[in-house]
PDB file of C-alpha atoms in Angstrom:
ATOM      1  CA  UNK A  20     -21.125  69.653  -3.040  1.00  0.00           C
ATOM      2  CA  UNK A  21     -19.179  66.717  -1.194  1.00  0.00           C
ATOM      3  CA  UNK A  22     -20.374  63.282  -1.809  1.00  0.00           C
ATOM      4  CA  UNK A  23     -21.383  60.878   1.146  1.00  0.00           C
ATOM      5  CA  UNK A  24     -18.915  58.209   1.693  1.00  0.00           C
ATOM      6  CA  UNK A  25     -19.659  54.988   0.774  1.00  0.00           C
ATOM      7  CA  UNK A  26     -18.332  51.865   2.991  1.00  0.00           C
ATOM      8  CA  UNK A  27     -18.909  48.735   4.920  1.00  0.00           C
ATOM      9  CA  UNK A  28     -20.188  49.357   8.288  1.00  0.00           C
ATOM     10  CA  UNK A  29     -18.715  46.760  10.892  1.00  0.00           C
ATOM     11  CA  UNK A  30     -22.048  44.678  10.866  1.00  0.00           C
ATOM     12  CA  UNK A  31     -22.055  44.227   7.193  1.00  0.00           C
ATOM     13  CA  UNK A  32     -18.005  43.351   7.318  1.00  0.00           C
ATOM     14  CA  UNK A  33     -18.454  40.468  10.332  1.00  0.00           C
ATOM     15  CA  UNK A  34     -21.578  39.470   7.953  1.00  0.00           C
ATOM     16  CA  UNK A  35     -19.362  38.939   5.114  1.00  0.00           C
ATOM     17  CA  UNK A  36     -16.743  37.161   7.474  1.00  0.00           C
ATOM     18  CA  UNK A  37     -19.129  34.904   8.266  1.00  0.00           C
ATOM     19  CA  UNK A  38     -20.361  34.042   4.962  1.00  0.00           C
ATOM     20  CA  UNK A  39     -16.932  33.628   3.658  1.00  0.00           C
ATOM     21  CA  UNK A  40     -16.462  31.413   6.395  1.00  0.00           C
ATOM     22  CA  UNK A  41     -19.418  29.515   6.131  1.00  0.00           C
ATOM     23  CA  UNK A  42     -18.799  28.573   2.142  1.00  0.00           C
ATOM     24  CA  UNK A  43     -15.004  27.231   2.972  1.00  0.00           C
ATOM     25  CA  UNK A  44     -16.625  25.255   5.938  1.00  0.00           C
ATOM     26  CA  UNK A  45     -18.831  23.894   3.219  1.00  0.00           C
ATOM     27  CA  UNK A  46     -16.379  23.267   0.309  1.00  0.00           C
ATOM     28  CA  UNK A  47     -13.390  21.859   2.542  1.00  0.00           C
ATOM     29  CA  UNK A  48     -15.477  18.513   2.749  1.00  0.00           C
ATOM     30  CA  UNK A  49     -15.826  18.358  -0.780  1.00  0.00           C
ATOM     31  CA  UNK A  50     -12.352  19.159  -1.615  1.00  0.00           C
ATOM     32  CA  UNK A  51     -11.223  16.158   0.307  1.00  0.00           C
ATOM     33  CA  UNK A  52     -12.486  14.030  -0.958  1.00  0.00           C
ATOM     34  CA  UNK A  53     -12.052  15.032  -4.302  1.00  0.00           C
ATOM     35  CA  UNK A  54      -8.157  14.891  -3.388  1.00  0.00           C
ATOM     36  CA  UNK A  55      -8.640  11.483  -2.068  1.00  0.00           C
ATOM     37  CA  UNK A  56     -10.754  10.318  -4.964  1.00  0.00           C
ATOM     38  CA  UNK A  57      -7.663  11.733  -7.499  1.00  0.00           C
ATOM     39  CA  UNK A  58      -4.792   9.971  -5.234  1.00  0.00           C
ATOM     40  CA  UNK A  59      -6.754   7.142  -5.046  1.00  0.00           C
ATOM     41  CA  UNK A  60      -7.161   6.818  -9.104  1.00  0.00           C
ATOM     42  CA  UNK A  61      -3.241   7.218  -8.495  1.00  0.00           C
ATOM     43  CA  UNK A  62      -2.792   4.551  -6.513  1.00  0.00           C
ATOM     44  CA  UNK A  63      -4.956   2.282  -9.098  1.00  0.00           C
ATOM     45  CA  UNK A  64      -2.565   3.332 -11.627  1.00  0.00           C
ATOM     46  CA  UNK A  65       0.258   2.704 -10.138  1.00  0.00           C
ATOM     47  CA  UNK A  66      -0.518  -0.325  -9.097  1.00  0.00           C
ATOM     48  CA  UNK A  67      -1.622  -1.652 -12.810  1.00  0.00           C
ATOM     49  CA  UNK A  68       2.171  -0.259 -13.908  1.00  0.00           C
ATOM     50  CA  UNK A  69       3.807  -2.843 -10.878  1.00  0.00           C
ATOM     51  CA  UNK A  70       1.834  -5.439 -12.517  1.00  0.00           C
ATOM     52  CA  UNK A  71       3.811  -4.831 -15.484  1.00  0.00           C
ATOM     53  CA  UNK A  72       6.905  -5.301 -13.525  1.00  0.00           C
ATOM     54  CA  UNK A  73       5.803  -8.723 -12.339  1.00  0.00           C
ATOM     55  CA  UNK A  74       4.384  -9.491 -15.627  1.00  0.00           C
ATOM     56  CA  UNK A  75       7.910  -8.952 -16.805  1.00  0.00           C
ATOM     57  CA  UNK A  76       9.612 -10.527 -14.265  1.00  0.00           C
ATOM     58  CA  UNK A  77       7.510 -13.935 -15.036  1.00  0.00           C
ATOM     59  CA  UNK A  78       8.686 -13.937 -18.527  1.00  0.00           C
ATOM     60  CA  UNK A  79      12.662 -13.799 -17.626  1.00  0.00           C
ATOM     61  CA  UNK A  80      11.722 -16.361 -14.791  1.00  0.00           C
ATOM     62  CA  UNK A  81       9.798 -19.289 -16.347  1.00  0.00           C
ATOM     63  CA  UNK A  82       6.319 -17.847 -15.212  1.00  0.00           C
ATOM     64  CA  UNK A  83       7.415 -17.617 -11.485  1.00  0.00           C
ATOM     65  CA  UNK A  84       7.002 -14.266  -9.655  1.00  0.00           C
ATOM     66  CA  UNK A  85       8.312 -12.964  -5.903  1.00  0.00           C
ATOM     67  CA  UNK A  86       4.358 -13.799  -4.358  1.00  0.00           C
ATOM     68  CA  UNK A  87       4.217 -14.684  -0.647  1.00  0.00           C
ATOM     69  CA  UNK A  88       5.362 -13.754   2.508  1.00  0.00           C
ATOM     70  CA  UNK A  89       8.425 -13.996   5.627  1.00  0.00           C
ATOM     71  CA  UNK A  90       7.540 -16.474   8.465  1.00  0.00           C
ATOM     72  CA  UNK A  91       4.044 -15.169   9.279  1.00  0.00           C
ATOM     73  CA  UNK A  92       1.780 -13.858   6.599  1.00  0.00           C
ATOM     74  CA  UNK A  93       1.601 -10.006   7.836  1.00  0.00           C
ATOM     75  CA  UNK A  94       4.857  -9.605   6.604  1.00  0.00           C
ATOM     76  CA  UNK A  95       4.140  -9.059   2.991  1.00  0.00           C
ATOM     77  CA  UNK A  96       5.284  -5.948   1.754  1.00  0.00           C
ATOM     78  CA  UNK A  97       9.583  -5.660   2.621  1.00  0.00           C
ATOM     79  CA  UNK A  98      12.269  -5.197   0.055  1.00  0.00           C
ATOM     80  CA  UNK A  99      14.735  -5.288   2.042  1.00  0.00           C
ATOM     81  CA  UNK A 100      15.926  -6.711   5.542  1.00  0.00           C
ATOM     82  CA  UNK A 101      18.229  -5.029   7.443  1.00  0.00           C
ATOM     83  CA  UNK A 102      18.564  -8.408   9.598  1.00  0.00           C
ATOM     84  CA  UNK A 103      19.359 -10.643   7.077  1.00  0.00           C
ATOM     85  CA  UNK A 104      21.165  -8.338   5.211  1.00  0.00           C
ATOM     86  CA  UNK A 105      19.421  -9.307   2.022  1.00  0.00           C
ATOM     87  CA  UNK A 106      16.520  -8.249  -0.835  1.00  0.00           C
ATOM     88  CA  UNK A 107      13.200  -9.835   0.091  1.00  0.00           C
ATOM     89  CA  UNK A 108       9.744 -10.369  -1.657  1.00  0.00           C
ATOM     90  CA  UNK A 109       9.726  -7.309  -3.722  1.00  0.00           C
ATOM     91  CA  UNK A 110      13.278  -6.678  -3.285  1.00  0.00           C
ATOM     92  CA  UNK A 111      13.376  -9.828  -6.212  1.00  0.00           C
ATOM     93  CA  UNK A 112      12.197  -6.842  -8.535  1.00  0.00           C
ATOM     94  CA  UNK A 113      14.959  -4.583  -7.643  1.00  0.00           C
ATOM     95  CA  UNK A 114      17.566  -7.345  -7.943  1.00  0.00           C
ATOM     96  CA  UNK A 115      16.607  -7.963 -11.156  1.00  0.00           C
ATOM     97  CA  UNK A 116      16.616  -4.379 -12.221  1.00  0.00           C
ATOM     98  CA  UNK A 117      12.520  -3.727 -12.797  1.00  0.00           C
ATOM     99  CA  UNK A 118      12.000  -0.785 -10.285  1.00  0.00           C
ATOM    100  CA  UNK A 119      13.088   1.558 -12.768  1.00  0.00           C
ATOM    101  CA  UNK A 120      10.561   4.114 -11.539  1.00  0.00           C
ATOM    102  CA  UNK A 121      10.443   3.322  -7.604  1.00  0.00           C
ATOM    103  CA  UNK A 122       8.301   5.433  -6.396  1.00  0.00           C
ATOM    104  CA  UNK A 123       5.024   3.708  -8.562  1.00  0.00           C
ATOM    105  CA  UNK A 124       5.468   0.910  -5.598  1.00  0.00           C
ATOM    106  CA  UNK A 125       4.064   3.069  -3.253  1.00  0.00           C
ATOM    107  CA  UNK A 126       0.336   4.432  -3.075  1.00  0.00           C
ATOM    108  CA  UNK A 127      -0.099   8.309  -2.791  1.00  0.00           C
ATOM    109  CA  UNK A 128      -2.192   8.375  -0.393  1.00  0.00           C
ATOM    110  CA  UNK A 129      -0.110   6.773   2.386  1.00  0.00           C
ATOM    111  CA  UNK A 130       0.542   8.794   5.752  1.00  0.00           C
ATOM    112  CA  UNK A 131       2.855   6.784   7.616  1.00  0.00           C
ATOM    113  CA  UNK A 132       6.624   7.380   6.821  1.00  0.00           C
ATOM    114  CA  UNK A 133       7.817   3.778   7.113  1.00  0.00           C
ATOM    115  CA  UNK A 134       4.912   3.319   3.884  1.00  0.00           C
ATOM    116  CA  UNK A 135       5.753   6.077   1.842  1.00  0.00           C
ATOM    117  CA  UNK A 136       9.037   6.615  -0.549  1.00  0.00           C
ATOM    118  CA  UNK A 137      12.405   7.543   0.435  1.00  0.00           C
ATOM    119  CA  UNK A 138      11.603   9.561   3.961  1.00  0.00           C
ATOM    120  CA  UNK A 139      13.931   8.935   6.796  1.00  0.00           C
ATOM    121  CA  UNK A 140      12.417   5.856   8.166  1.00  0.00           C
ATOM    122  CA  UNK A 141      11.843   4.291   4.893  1.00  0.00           C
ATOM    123  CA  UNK A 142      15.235   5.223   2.535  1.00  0.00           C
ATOM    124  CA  UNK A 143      15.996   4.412  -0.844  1.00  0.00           C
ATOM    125  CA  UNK A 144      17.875   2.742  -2.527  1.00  0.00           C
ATOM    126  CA  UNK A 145      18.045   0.003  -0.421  1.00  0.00           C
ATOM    127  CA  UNK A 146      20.494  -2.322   0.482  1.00  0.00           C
ATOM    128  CA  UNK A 147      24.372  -2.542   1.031  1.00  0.00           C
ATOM    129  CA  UNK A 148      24.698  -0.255  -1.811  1.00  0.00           C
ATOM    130  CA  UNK A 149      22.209   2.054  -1.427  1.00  0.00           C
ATOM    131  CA  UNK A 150      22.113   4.902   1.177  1.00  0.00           C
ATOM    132  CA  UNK A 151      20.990   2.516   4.057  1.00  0.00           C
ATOM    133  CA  UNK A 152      21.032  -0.985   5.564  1.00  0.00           C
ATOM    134  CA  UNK A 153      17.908  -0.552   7.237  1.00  0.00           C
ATOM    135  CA  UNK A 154      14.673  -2.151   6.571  1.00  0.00           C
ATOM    136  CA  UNK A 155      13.017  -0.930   3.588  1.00  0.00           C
ATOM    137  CA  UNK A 156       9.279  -1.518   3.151  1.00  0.00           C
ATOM    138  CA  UNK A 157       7.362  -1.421  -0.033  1.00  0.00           C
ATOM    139  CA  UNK A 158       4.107   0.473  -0.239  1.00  0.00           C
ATOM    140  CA  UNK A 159       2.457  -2.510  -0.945  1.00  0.00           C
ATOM    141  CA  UNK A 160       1.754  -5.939   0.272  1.00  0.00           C
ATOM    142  CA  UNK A 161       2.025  -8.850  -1.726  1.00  0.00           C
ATOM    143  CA  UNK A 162      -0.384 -12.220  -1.415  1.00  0.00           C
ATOM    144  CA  UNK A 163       0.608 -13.936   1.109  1.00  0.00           C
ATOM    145  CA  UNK A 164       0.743 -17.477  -1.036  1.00  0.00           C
ATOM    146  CA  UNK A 165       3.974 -19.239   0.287  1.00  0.00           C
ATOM    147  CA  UNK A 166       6.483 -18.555   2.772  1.00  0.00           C
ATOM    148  CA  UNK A 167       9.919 -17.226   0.812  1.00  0.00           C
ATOM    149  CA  UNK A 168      12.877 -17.920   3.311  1.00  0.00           C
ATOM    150  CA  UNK A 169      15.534 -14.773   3.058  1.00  0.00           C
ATOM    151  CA  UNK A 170      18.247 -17.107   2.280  1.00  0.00           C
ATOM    152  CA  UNK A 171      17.086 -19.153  -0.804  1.00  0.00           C
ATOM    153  CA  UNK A 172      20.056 -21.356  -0.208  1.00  0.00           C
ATOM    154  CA  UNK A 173      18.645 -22.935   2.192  1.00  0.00           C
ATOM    155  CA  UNK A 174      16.248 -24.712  -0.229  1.00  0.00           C
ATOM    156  CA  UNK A 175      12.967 -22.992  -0.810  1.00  0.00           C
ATOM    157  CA  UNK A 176       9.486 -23.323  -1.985  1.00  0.00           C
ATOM    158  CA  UNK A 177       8.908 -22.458  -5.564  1.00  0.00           C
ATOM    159  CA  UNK A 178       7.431 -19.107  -6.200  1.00  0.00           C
ATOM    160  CA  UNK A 179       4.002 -19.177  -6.964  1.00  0.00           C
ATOM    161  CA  UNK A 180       3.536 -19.028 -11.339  1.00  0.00           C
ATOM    162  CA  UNK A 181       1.689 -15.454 -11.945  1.00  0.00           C
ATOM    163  CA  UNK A 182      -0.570 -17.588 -14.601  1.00  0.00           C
ATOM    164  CA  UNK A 183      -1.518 -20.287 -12.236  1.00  0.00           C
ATOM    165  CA  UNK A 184      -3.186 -17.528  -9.461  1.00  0.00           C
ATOM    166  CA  UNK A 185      -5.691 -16.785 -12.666  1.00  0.00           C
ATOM    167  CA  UNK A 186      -7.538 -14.121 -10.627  1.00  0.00           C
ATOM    168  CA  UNK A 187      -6.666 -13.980  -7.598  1.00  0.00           C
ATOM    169  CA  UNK A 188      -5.582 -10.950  -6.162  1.00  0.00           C
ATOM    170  CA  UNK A 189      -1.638 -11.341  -5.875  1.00  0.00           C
ATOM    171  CA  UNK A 190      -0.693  -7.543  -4.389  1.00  0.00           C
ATOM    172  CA  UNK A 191      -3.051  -4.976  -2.610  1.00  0.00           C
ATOM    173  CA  UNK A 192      -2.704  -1.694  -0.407  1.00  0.00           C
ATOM    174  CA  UNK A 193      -0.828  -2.510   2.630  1.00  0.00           C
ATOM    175  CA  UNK A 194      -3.353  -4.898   4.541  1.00  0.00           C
ATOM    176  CA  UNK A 195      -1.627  -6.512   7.780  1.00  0.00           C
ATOM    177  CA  UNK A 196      -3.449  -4.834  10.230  1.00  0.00           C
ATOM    178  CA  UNK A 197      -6.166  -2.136  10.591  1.00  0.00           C
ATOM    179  CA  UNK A 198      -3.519   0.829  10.793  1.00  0.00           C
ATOM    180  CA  UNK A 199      -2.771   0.002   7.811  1.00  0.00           C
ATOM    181  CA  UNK A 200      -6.025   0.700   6.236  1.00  0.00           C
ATOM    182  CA  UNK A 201      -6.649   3.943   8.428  1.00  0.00           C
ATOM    183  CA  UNK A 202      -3.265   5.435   7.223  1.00  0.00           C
ATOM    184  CA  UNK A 203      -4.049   5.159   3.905  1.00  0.00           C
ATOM    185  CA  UNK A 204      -7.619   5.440   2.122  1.00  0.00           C
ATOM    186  CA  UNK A 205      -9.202   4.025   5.548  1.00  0.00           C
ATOM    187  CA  UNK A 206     -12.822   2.505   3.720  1.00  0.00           C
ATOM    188  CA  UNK A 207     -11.308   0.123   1.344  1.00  0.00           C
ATOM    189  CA  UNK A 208      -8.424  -0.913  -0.897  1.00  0.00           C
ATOM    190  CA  UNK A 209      -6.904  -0.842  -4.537  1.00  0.00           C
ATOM    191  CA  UNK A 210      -6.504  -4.412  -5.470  1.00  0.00           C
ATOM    192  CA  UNK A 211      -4.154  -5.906  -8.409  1.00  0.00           C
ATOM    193  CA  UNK A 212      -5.076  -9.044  -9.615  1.00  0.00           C
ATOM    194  CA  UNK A 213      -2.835 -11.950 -11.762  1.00  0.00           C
ATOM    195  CA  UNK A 214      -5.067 -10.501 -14.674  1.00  0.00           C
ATOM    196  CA  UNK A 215      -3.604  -7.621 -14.427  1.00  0.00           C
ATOM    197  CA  UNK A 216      -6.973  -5.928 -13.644  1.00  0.00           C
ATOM    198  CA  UNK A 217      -7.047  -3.697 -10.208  1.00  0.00           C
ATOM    199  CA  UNK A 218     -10.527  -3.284  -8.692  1.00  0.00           C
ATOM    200  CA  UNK A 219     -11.539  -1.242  -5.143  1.00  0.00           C
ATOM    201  CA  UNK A 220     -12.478  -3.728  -2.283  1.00  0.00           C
ATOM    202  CA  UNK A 221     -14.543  -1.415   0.383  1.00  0.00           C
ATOM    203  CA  UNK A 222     -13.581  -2.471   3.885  1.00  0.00           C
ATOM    204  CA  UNK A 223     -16.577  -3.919   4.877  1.00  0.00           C
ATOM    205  CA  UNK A 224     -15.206  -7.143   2.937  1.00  0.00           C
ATOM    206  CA  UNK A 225     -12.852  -7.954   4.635  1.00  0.00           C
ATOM    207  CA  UNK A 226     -12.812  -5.959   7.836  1.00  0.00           C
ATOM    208  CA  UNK A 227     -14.336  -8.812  10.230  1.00  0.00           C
ATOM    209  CA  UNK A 228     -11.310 -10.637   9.116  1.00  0.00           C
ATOM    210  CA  UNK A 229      -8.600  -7.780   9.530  1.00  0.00           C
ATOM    211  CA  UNK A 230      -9.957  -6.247  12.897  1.00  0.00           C
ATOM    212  CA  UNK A 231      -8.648  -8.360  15.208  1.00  0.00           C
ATOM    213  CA  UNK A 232      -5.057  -8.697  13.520  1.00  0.00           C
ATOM    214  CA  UNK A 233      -2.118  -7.075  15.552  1.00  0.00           C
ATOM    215  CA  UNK A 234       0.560  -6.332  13.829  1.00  0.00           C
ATOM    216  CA  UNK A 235       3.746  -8.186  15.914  1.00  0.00           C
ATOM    217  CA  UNK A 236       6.305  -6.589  17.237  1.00  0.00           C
ATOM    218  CA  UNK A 237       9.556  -8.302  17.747  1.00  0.00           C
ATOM    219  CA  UNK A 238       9.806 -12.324  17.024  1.00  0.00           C
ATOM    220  CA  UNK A 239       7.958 -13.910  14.803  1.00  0.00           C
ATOM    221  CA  UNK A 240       3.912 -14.016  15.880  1.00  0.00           C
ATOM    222  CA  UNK A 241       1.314 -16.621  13.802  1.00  0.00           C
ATOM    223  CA  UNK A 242      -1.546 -15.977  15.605  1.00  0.00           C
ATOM    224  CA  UNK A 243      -3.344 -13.942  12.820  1.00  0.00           C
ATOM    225  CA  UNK A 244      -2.325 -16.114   9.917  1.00  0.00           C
ATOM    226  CA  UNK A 245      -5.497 -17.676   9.636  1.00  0.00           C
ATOM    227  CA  UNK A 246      -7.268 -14.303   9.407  1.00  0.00           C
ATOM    228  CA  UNK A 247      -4.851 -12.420   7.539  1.00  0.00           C
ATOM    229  CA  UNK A 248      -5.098 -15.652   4.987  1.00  0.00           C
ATOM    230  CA  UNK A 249      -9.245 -14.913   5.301  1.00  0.00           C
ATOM    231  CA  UNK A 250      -8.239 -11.649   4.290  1.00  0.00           C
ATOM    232  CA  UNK A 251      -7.086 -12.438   1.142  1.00  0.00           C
ATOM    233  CA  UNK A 252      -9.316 -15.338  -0.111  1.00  0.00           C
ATOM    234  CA  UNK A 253     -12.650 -14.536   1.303  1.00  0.00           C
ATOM    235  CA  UNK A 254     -12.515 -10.421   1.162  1.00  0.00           C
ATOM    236  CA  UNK A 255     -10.380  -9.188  -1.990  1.00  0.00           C
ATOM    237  CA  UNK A 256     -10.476 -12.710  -4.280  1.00  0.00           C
ATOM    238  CA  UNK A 257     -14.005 -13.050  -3.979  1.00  0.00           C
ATOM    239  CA  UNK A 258     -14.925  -8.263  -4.756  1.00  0.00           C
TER     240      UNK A 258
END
C-alpha cells in the first residue's frame, strides 16, 4: 500500500512565516539594546584606560594635564588643527607619545565619521607626519576649564593640575551640541572624572543646558559658552 504524503499546506507555511516574523519583530528591540548596552560598557572602559594616559601625562608634567578648550568652549575634543598646523588639546597626548593604543580615544558607539577612528574624514595619524594635515578630532571632549591658545609661544594659561579638579568631570562623550548626543548613545553620557572614576549622566541632566547650543560653523562663535560651561558644572559634576 502507498503511504499518504505528509506536508505543509500553504496556510500552515504563511502561518509559520508569520510567526517567524513576528518573534524577530519581537527580539530585534531587545537585541539593540543589548548591543548598545555592551558598546556602551566599551565606551566606559575606554574611557577609564584615557584616564590613565592623563594620569601619566600629569606625572611627567608637574601635575598639569591638556584640560580646556580653543577660543569658545564647544571646541573641546581636536588633536589636531589643520589651520594652525599644530597638535591641540589631546594632541598634547600624542606629542608626548601616550596614544599608544589610539583607537581607546574614541567611544564605540559613535556614528558620525568625523567622531569615529581613522575613516576618511577623520584620518590617523595625524599631523605633518602622519597620513593627513587635516583636522583630526578626538572621540571625546575634554572640560572645557581654560582656553589653550594653539601656539603656546604666545604665552599661555597654565593647564589646569589633574589633582586640583578633585572630582570634577575633566573628559566626557562628545557634548558640544545635541548631535552630538544623538550620534552616539542619544539618552546620556559616559563621564571620566579627575578620580579616575567614570559614571553615566542620563540626558535629562544636562539637556536644558545643551538644547539650545549650535554648534558654529566658520569663525569663532561664544554665544553658547555660558551653557556649554552649565553643561559641565551643573549636569555631569553634580550626577
Amino acid at each position: 500500500m502507498m503511504r499518504p504524503r505528509v506536508a505543509f499546506t500553504l496556510i500552515e507555511l504563511l502561518v509559520v512565516v508569520a510567526i517567524i516574523t513576528l518573534a524577530i519583530g519581537l527580539l530585534m528591540p531587545s537585541l539593540g539594546s543589548a548591543r548598545e548596552a555592551a558598546r556602551r560598557a566599551a565606551c566606559a572602559s575606554n574611557q577609564r584606560q584615557v584616564h590613565h594616559a592623563f594620569a601619566d601625562y600629569a606625572a611627567a608634567n608637574r601635575g598639569r594635564v591638556p584640560i580646556g578648550y580653543r577660543k569658545i568652549r564647544q571646541w573641546n575634543s581636536m588633536i589636531y588643527s589643520g589651520t594652525s598646523k599644530r597638535l591641540v588639546l589631546f594632541g598634547a597626548l600624542y606629542r608626548a607619545d601616550m596614544m599608544p593604543q589610539p583607537r581607546i580615544f574614541f567611544c564605540p558607539s559613535e556614528r558620525n565619521e568625523k567622531l569615529i577612528f581613522d575613516t576618511d574624514a577623520n584620518p590617523w595619524p595625524p599631523g605633518p607626519a602622519g597620513v593627513s594635515t587635516s583636522n583630526v578630532w578626538c572621540g571625546y571632549a575634554a572640560r572645557p576649564e581654560v582656553n589653550l591658545p594653539d601656539d603656546f609661544s604666545a604665552g599661555v594659561p597654565k593647564m589646569p593640575r589633574l589633582m586640583a579638579l578633585g572630582t570634577r568631570t575633566i573628559f566626557a562623550d562628545a557634548i558640544s551640541s545635541p548631535p552630538r548626543i544623538d550620534d552616539r548613545h542619544a539618552t546620556g553620557v559616559n563621564a571620566a572624572r579627575a578620580d579616575g572614576s567614570v559614571s553615566w549622566i542620563d540626558r535629562s541632566h544636562f539637556d536644558k543646558w545643551l538644547a539650545p547650543c549650535v554648534e558654529p560653523i566658520g569663525p569663532p562663535d561664544p554665544t553658547w559658552d555660558d551653557e556649554q560651561g552649565q553643561v559641565w558644572t551643573d549636569g555631569l559634576d553634580r550626577h
